PDB file of C-alpha atoms and ligand atoms in Angstrom:
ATOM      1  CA  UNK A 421     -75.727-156.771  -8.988  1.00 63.00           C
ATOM      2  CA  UNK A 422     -77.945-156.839 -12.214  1.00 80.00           C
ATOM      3  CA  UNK A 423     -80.605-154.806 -10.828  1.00 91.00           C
ATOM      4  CA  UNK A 424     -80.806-150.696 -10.609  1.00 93.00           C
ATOM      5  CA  UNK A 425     -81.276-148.862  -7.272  1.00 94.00           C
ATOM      6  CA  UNK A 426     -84.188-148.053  -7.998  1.00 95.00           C
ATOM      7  CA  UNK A 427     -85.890-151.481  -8.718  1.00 95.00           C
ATOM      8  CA  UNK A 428     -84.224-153.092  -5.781  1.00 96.00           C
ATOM      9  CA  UNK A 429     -85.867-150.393  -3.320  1.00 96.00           C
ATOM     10  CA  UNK A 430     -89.017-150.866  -5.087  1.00 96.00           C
ATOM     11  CA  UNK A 431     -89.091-154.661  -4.605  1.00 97.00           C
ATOM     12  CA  UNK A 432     -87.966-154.322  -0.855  1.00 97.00           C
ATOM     13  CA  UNK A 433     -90.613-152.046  -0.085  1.00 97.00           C
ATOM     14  CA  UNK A 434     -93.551-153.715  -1.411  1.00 97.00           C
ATOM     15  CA  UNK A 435     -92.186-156.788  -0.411  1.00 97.00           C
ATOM     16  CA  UNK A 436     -91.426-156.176   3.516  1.00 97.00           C
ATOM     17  CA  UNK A 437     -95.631-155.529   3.264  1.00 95.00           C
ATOM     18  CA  UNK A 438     -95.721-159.272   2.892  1.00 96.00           C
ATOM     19  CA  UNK A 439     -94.816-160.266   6.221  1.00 97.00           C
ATOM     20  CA  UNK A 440     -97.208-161.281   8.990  1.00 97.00           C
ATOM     21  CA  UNK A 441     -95.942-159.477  12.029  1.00 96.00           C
ATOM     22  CA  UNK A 442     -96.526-158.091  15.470  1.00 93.00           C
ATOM     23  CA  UNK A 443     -95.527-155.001  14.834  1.00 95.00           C
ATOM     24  CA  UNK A 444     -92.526-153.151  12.832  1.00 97.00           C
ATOM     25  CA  UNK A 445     -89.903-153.686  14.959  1.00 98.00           C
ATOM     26  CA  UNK A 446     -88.550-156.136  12.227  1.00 98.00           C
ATOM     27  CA  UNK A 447     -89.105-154.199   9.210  1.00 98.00           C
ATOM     28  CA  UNK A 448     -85.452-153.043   8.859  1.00 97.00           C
ATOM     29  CA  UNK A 449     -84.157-156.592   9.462  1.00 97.00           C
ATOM     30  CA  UNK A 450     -86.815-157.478   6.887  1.00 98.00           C
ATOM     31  CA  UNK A 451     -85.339-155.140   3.958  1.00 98.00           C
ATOM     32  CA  UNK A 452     -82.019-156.102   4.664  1.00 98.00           C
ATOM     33  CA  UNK A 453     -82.881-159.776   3.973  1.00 98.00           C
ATOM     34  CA  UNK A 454     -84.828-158.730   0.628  1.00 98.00           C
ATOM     35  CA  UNK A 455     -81.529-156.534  -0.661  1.00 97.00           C
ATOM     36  CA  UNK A 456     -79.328-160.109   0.332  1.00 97.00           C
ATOM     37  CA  UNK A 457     -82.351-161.822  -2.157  1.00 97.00           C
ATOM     38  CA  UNK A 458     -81.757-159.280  -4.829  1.00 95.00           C
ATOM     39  CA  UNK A 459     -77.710-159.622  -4.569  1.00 95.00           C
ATOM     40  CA  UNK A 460     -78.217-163.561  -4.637  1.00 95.00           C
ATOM     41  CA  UNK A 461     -80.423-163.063  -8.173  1.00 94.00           C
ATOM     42  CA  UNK A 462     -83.887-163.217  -7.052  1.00 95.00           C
ATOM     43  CA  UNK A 463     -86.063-162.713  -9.863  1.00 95.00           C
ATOM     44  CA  UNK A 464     -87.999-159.621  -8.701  1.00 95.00           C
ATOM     45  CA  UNK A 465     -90.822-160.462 -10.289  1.00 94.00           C
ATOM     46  CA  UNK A 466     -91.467-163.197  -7.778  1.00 95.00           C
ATOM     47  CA  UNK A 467     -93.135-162.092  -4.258  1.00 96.00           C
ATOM     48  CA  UNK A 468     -91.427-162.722  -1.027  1.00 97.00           C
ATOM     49  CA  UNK A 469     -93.488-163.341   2.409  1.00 96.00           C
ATOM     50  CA  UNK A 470     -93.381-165.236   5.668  1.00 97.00           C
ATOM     51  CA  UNK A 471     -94.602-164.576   9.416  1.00 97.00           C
ATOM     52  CA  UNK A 472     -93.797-164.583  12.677  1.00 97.00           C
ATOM     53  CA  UNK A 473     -93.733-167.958  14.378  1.00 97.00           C
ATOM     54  CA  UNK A 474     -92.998-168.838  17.689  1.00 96.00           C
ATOM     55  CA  UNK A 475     -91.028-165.640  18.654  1.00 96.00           C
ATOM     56  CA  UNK A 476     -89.050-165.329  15.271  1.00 98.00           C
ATOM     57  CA  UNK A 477     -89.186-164.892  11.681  1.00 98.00           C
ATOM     58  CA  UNK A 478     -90.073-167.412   8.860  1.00 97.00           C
ATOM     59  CA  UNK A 479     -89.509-167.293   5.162  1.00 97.00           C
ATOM     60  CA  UNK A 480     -91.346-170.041   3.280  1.00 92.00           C
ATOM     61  CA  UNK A 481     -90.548-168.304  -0.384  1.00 93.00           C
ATOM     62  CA  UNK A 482     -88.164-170.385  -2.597  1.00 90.00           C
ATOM     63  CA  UNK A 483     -87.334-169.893  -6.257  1.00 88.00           C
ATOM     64  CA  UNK A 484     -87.606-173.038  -8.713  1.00 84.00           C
ATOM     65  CA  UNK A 485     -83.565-172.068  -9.417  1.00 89.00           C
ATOM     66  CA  UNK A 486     -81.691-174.937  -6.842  1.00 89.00           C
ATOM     67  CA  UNK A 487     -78.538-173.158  -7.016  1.00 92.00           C
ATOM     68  CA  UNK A 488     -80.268-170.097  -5.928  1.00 94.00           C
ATOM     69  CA  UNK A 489     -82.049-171.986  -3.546  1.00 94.00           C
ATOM     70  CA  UNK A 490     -79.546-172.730  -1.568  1.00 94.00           C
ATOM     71  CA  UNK A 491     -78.705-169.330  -1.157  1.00 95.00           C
ATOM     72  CA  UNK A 492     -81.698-167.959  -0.572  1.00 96.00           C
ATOM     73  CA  UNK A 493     -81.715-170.862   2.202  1.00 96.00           C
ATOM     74  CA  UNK A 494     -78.990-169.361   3.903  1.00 96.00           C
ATOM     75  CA  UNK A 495     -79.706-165.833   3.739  1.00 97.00           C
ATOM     76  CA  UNK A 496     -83.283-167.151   5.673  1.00 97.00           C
ATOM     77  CA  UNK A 497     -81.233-168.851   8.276  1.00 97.00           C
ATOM     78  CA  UNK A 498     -79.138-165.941   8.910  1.00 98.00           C
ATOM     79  CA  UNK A 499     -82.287-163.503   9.284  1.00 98.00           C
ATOM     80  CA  UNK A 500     -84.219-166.287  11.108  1.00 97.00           C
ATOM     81  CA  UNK A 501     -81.453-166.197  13.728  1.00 97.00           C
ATOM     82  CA  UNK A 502     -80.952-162.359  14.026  1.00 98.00           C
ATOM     83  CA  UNK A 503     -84.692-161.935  14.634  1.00 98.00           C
ATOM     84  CA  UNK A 504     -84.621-163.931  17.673  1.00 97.00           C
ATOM     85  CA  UNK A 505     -82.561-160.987  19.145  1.00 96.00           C
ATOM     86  CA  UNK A 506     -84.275-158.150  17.914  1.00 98.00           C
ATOM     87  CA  UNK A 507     -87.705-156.808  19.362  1.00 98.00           C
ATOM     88  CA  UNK A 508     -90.471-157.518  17.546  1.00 97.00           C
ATOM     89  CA  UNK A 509     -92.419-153.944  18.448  1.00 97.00           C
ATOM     90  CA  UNK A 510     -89.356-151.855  18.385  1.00 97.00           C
ATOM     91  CA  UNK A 511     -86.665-153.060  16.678  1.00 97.00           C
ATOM     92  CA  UNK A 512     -84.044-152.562  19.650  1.00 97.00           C
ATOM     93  CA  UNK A 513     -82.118-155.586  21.129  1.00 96.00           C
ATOM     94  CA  UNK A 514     -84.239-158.561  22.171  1.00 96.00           C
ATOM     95  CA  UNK A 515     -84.906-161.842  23.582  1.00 94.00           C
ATOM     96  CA  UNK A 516     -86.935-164.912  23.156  1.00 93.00           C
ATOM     97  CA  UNK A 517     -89.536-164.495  26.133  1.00 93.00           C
ATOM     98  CA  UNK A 518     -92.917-166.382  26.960  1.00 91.00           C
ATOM     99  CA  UNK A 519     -95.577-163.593  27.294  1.00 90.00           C
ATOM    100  CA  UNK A 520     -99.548-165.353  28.780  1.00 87.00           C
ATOM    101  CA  UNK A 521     -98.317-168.149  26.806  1.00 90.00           C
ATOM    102  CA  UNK A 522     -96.938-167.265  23.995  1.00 93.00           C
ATOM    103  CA  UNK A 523     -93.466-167.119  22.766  1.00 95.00           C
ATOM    104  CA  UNK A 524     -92.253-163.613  21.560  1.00 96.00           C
ATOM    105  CA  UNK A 525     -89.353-161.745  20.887  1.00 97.00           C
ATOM    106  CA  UNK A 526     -89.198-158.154  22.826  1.00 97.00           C
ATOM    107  CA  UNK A 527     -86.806-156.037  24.778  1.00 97.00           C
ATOM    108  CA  UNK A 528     -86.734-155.233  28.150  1.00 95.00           C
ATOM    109  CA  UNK A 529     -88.665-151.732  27.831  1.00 95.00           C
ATOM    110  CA  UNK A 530     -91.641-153.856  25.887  1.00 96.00           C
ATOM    111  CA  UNK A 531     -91.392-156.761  28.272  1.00 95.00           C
ATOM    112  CA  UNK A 532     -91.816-155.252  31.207  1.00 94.00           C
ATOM    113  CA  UNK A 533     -95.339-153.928  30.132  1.00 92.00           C
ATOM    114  CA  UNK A 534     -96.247-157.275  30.327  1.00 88.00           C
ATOM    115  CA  UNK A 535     -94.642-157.950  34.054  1.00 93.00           C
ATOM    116  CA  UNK A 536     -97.072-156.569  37.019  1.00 95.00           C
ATOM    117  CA  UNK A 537     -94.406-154.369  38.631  1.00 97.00           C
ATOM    118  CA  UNK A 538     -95.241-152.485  42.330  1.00 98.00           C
ATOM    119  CA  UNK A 539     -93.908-149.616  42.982  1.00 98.00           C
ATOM    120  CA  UNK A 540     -94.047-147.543  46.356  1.00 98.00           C
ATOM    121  CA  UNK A 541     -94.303-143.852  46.359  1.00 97.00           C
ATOM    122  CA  UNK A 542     -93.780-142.732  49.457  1.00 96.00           C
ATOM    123  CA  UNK A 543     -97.552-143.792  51.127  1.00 96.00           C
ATOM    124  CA  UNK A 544     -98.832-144.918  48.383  1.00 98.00           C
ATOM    125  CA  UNK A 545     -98.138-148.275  46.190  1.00 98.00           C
ATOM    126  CA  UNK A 546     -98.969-149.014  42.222  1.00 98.00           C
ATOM    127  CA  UNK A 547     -98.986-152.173  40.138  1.00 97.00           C
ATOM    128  CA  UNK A 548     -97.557-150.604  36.993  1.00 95.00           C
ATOM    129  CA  UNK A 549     -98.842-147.044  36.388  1.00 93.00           C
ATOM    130  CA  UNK A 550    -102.203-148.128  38.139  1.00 96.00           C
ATOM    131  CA  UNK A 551    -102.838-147.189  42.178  1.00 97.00           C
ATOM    132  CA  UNK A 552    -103.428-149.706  44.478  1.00 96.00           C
ATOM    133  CA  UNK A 553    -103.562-148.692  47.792  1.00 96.00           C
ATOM    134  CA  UNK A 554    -101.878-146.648  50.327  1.00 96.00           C
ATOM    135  CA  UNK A 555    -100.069-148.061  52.944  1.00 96.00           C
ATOM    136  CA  UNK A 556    -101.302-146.029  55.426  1.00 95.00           C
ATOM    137  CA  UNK A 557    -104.680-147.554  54.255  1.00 94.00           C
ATOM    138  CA  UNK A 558    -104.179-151.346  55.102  1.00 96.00           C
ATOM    139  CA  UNK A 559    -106.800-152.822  57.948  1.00 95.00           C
ATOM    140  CA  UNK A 560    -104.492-156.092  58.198  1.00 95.00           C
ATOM    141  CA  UNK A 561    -102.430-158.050  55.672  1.00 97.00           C
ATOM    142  CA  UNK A 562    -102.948-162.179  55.659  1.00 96.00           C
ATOM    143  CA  UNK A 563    -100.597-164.786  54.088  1.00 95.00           C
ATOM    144  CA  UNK A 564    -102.536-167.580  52.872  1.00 90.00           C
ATOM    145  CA  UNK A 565     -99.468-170.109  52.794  1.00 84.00           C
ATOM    146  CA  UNK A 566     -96.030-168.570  53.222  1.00 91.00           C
ATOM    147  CA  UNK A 567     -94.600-165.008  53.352  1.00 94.00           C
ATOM    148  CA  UNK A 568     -94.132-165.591  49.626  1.00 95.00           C
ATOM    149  CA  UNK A 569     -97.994-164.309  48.694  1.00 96.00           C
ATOM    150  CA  UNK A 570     -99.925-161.630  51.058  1.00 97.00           C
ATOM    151  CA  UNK A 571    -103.540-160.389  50.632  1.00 97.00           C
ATOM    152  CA  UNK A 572    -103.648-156.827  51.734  1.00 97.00           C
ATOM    153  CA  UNK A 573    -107.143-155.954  53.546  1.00 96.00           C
ATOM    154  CA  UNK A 574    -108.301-152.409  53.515  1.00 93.00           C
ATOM    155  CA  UNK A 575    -110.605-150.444  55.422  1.00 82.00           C
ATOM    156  CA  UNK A 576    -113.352-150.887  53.620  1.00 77.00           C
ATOM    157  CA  UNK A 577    -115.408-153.285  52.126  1.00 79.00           C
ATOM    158  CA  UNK A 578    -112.880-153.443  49.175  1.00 83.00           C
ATOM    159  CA  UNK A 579    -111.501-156.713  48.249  1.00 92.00           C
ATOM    160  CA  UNK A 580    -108.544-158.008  49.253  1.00 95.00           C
ATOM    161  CA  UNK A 581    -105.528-157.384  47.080  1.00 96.00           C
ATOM    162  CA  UNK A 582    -103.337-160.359  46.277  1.00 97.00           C
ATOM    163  CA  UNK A 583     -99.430-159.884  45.372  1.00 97.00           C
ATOM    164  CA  UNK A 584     -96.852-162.216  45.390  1.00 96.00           C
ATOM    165  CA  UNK A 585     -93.416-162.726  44.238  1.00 96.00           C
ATOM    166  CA  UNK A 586     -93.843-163.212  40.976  1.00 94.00           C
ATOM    167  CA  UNK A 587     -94.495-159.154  41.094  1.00 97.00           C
ATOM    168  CA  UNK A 588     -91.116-157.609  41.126  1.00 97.00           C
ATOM    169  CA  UNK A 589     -90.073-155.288  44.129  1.00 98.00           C
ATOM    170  CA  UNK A 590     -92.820-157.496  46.532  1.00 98.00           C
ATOM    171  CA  UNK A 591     -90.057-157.779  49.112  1.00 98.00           C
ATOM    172  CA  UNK A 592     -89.743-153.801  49.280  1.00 98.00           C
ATOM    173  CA  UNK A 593     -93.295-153.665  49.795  1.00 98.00           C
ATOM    174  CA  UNK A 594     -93.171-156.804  52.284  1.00 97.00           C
ATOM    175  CA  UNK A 595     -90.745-155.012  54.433  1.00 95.00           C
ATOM    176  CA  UNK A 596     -92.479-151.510  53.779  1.00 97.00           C
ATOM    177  CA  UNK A 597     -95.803-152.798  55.140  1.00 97.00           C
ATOM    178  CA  UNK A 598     -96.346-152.267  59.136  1.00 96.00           C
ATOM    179  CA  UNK A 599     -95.309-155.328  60.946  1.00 96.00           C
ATOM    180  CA  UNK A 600     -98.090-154.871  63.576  1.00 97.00           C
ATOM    181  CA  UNK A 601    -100.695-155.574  60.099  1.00 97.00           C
ATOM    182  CA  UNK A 602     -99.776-159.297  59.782  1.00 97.00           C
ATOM    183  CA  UNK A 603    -101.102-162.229  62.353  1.00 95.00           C
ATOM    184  CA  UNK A 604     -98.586-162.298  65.169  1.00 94.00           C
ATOM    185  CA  UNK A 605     -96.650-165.465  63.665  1.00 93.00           C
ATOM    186  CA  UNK A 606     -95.629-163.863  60.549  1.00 95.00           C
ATOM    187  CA  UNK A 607     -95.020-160.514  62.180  1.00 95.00           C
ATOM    188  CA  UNK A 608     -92.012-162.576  64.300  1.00 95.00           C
ATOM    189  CA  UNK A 609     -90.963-164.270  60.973  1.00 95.00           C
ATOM    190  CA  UNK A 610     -90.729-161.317  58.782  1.00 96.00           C
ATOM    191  CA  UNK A 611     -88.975-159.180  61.413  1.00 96.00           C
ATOM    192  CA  UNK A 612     -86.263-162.442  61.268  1.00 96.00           C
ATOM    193  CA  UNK A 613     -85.904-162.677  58.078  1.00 96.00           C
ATOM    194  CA  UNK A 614     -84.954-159.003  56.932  1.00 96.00           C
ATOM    195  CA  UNK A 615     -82.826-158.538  59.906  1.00 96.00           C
ATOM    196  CA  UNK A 616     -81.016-162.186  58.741  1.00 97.00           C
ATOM    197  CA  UNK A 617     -80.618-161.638  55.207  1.00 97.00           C
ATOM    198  CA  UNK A 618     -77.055-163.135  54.060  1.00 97.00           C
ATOM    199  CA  UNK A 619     -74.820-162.299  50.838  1.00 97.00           C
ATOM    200  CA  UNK A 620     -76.028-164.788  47.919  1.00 97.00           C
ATOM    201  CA  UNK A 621     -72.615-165.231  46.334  1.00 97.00           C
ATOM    202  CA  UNK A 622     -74.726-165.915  43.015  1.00 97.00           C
ATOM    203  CA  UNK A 623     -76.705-163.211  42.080  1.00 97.00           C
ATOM    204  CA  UNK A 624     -74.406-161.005  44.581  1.00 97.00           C
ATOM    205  CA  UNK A 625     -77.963-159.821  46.245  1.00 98.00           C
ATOM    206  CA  UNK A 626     -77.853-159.709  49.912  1.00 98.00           C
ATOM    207  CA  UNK A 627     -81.110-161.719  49.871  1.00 98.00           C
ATOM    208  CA  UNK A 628     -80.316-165.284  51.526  1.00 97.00           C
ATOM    209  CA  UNK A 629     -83.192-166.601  53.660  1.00 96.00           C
ATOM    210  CA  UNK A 630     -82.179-170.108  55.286  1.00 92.00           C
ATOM    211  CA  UNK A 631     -82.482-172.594  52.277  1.00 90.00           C
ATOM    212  CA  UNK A 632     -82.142-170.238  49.106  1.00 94.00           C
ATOM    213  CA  UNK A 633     -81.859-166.402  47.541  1.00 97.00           C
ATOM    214  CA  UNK A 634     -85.232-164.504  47.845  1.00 97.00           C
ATOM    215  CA  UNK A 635     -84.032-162.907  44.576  1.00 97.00           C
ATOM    216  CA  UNK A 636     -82.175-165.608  42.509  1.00 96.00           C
ATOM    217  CA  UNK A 637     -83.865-168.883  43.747  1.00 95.00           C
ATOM    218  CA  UNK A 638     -80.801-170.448  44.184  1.00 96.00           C
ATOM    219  CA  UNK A 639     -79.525-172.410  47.047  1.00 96.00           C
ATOM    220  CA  UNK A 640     -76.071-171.617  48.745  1.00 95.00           C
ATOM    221  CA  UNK A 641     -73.591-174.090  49.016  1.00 95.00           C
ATOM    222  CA  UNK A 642     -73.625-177.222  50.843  1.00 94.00           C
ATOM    223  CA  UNK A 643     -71.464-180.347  51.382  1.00 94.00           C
ATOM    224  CA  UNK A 644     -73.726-182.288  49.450  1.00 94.00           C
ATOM    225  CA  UNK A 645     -73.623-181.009  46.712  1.00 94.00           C
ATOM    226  CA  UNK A 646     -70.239-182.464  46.160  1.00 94.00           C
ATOM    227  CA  UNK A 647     -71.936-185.452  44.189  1.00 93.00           C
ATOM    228  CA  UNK A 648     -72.938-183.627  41.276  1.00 94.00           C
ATOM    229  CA  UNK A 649     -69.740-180.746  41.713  1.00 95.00           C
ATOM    230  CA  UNK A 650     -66.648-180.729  42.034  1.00 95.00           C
ATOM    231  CA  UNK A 651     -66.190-178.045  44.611  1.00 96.00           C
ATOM    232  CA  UNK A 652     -67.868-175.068  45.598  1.00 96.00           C
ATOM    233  CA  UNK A 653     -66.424-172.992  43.128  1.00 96.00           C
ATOM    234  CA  UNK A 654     -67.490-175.136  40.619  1.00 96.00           C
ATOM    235  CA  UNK A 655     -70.886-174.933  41.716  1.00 97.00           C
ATOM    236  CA  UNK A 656     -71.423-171.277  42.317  1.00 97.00           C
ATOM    237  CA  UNK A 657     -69.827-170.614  39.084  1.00 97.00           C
ATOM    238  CA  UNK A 658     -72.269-173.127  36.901  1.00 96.00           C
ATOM    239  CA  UNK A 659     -74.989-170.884  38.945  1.00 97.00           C
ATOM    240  CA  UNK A 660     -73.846-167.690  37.976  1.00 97.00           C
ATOM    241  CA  UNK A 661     -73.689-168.977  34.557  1.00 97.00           C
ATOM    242  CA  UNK A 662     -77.167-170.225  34.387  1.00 96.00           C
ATOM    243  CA  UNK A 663     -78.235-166.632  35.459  1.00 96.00           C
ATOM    244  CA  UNK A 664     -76.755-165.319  32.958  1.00 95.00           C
ATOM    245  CA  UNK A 665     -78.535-167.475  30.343  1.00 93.00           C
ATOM    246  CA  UNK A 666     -81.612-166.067  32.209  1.00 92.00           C
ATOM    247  CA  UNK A 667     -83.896-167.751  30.205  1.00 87.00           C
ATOM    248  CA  UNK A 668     -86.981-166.824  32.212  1.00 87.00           C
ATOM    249  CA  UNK A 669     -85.680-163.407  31.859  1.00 90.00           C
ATOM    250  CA  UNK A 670     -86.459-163.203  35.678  1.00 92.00           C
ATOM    251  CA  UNK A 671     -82.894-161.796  36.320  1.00 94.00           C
ATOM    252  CA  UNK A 672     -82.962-158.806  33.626  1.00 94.00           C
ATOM    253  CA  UNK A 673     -86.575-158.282  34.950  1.00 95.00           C
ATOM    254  CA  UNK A 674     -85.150-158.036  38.324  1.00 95.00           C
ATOM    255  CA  UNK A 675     -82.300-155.943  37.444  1.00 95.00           C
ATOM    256  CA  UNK A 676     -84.446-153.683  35.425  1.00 95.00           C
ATOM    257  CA  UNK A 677     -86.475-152.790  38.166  1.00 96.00           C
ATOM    258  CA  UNK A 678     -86.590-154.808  41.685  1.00 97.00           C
ATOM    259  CA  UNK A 679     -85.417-152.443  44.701  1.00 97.00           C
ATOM    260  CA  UNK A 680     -85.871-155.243  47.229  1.00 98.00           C
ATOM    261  CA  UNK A 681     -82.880-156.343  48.055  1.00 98.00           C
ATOM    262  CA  UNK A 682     -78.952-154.431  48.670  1.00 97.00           C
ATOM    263  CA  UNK A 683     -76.248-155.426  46.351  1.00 97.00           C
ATOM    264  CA  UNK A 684     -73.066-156.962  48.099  1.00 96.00           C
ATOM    265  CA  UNK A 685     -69.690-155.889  48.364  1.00 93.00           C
ATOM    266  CA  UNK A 686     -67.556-158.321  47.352  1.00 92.00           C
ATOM    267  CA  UNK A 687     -69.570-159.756  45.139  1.00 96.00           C
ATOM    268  CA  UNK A 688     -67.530-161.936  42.348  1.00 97.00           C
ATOM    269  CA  UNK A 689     -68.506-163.316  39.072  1.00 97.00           C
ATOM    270  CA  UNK A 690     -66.510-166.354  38.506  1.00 97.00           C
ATOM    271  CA  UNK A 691     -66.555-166.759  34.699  1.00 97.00           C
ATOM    272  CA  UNK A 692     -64.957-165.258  31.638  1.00 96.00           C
ATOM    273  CA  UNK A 693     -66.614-164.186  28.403  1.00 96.00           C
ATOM    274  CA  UNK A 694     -65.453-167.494  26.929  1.00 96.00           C
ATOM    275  CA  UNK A 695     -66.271-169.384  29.756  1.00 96.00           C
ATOM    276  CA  UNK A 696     -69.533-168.524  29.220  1.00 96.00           C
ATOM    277  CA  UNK A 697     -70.078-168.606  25.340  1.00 95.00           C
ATOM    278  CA  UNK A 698     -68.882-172.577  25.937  1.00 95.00           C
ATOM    279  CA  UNK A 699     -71.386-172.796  28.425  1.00 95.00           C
ATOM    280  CA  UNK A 700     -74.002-171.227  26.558  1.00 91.00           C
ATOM    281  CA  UNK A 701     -73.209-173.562  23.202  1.00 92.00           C
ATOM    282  CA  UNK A 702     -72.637-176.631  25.262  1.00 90.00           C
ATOM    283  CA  UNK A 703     -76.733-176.152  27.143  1.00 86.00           C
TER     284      UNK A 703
HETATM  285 ZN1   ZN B1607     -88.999-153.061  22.094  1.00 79.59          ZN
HETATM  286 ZN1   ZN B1608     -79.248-164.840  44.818  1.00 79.59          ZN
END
């Protein structure tokens, strides 16, 4: 390399400064980019800067050297691509996610501040770190369409409290809540389906409800489906795949923290590592 230690580091470190970011979580990524500059030739003297966009890291700088140029190009591309895994807060290992909107690159620990988790202590539940109400607390509980959304009613003149599925462990607190709180249909219903629950051989969540997995979304197996697979194996195994992918990240979410549902016994993933890297590159 034709430049010292010393002016290397100082060039990386004023230069990481350059860089529009969320946080510092890709600072180290950052300076390792700069040192593959330096090693390419980078004249030093020229500043280096970019942003984050759409979830992952831009470089706009180019030399006016073309050879260079197209070095520097891929060095970009590389970085570009490793950002995409790496959290933008913390630097640990991260995905692409869509946070109120926007896409970002966190990990699980930074994403889940973002997800409205309950939680049920004993008597008493929590969205997050923030109390809600205590079970033993609830006047009646009313769902407005299906037993997918409830609005708890306290004693009170509080106002109703709406949770639904998308708020991970909301089955725990559907079947923690008294059954004699809801209207007398749903009270029936619920009762059925928690004492009906059958093995989703996707997610391998006992958490199959007639039609499809409380947890996974997915629907079982049928005979019709034999016009778009080949077989059942076929078809749970494309599934399994798909969850893998996760790209909602509703699955790591779920394994991260959901308690509503008992894993299976004999639950079997159907695909191999390179299975599954085919599957990825061929989406
Ligand atoms: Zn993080
Ligand atoms: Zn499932």
């Amino acid at each position: 390399m034709k430049y010292s230690k010393q002016e290397t580091d100082q060039f990386v470190e004023a230069n990481v400064l350059n860089f529009q970011l969320n946080g510092t979580g890709w600072h180290q990524l950052i300076r390792d980019m700069l040192y593959e500059f330096c090693l390419a030739g980078w004249n030093l003297n020229n500043k280096v800067g970019g942003k984050e966009k759409f979830g992952g890291l831009r470089c706009y700088s180019l030399s006016e050297d073309d050879p260079l140029n197209n070095e520097i190009k891929k060095i970009i591309t590389k970085y570009e691509a490793l950002s995409v895994k790496t959290c933008e807060i913390c630097g640990s290992a991260g995905k692409l996610r869509v946070v109120n909107g926007w896409d970002v690159t966190l990990c699980i620990n930074h994403y889940i501040e973002d997800v409205d988790v309950i939680y049920i202590k004993g008597d008493t539940v929590f969205l997050n770190d923030r109390f809600l109400f205590k079970l033993s607390e609830i006047k009646k509980v009313e769902t407005p369409n299906s037993f997918k959304g409830i609005r708890v009613c306290l004693s009170g003149d509080e106002k109703p409290i709406s949770l639904n599925t998308g708020n991970p462990n909301y089955y725990l607190l559907l079947r923690s809540i008294p059954l004699h709180l809801f209207s007398e249909e749903y009270r029936h219903k619920i009762r059925l389906i928690f004492e009906n629950l059958k093995d989703c051989e996707i997610c391998g969540y006992k958490a199959l409800w007639e039609e499809h997995c409380l947890r996974c979304n997915d629907e079982p197996w049928r005979d019709s489906l034999l016009d778009d697979y080949e077989d059942k194996t076929e078809y749970v195994k494309q599934s399994q795949m798909l969850l893998r992918m996760d790209q909602d990240s509703y699955e790591e979410v779920a394994n991260f923290c959901d308690r509503s549902f008992e894993k299976t016994e004999n639950y079997r993933i159907l695909f191999n590592d390179d299975e599954f890297e085919e599957f990825e590159k061929d989406w």
